[in-house]
CSV table of C-alpha atoms in Angstrom, one decimal:
chain,number,residue,atom,x,y,z
S,284,MET,CA,5.4,26.6,27.8
S,285,ASN,CA,4.3,26.6,24.3
S,286,VAL,CA,5.9,24.5,21.5
S,287,LEU,CA,8.0,27.7,20.4
S,288,ASP,CA,9.5,28.1,24.0
S,289,ALA,CA,10.4,24.5,24.2
S,290,LEU,CA,12.4,24.8,20.8
S,291,ARG,CA,13.9,28.0,21.9
S,292,GLU,CA,15.7,26.8,25.2
S,293,PRO,CA,18.0,23.6,25.0
S,294,GLY,CA,17.0,20.8,27.3
S,295,TYR,CA,15.3,17.3,27.8
S,296,ARG,CA,11.9,18.7,26.5
S,297,ARG,CA,13.3,20.2,23.0
S,298,SER,CA,15.1,16.7,22.6
S,299,VAL,CA,12.1,14.9,23.1
S,300,LEU,CA,9.9,17.5,20.7
S,301,LEU,CA,12.3,16.9,18.2
S,302,ARG,CA,13.0,13.4,18.0
S,303,ARG,CA,8.9,13.1,18.2
S,304,ALA,CA,8.8,15.2,15.6
S,305,ALA,CA,11.9,13.4,13.6
S,306,ALA,CA,9.8,10.3,14.0
S,307,ALA,CA,6.6,11.2,12.8
S,308,ALA,CA,8.4,12.6,9.9
S,309,LEU,CA,10.0,9.0,9.1
S,310,LEU,CA,6.8,7.0,9.8
S,311,ALA,CA,4.9,9.6,7.3
S,312,ALA,CA,7.9,9.1,4.8
S,313,ALA,CA,7.6,5.1,5.1
S,314,ALA,CA,3.7,4.9,4.6
S,315,LEU,CA,4.1,7.3,1.5
S,316,ASN,CA,6.9,4.6,0.1
S,317,ALA,CA,4.8,1.8,1.2
S,318,ALA,CA,1.7,3.0,-0.9
S,319,ALA,CA,3.6,4.2,-3.9
S,320,ASN,CA,5.0,0.6,-4.0
S,321,ARG,CA,2.3,-1.1,-3.6
S,322,ALA,CA,0.4,0.9,-6.4
S,323,ALA,CA,3.0,-0.3,-8.9
S,324,ASP,CA,2.8,-3.7,-8.7
S,325,PRO,CA,0.1,-4.5,-11.4
S,326,LEU,CA,-2.6,-6.8,-10.6
S,327,VAL,CA,-2.6,-10.6,-12.3
S,328,VAL,CA,-4.9,-13.4,-12.2
S,329,THR,CA,-3.6,-16.3,-9.5
S,330,PHE,CA,-5.1,-19.1,-8.3
S,331,ALA,CA,-6.7,-18.9,-4.8
S,332,GLN,CA,-7.3,-22.7,-4.2
S,333,PRO,CA,-5.4,-25.6,-5.7
S,334,ALA,CA,-7.3,-26.7,-8.7
S,335,ASP,CA,-6.8,-30.1,-10.8
S,336,ALA,CA,-5.7,-30.6,-14.5
S,337,GLY,CA,-8.5,-30.2,-16.9
S,338,GLN,CA,-10.6,-28.7,-14.0
S,339,VAL,CA,-13.2,-26.0,-14.8
S,340,LEU,CA,-12.2,-22.8,-13.2
S,341,GLN,CA,-15.0,-20.8,-11.8
S,342,ASP,CA,-15.0,-17.4,-9.8
S,343,ALA,CA,-13.9,-18.6,-6.7
S,344,ASP,CA,-11.0,-20.5,-8.2
S,345,VAL,CA,-9.1,-17.3,-9.1
S,346,GLU,CA,-8.3,-13.9,-7.6
S,347,LEU,CA,-6.1,-10.6,-8.8
S,348,ARG,CA,-3.2,-10.1,-6.9
S,349,ARG,CA,-0.5,-7.5,-6.8
S,350,LEU,CA,2.7,-9.3,-8.2
S,351,PRO,CA,6.3,-7.5,-9.1
S,352,GLN,CA,6.6,-6.8,-12.9
S,353,GLU,CA,9.6,-9.2,-12.7
S,354,ALA,CA,7.6,-12.0,-11.5
S,355,ILE,CA,5.1,-12.0,-14.2
S,356,PRO,CA,5.3,-14.0,-17.3
S,357,ASP,CA,4.4,-11.9,-20.8
S,358,ASN,CA,1.2,-14.3,-21.6
S,359,ALA,CA,-0.4,-13.7,-18.0
S,360,LEU,CA,-4.1,-12.4,-17.8
S,361,ARG,CA,-4.4,-9.4,-16.2
S,362,GLU,CA,-8.3,-9.5,-15.8
S,363,VAL,CA,-10.7,-11.9,-14.9
S,364,ASP,CA,-13.4,-12.1,-17.6
S,365,ALA,CA,-16.7,-13.7,-16.9
């Protein structure tokens, strides 16, 4: 029995096939939505570990993270200068 026959005849096989197709479509939509939302958040320089006041920072002390736009102050650094 092929897929078209299963879709034409009502029954358990058709309902399982339709539910699986709907689940796959929802998973694909959720993955696309998550990827689009993640790419929309800008990269900001943040501390990778605690630092004391006056400490000279090394490359290992900072990292780039994605944060929501509303959580980023106006004077935030967007890239790490070496």
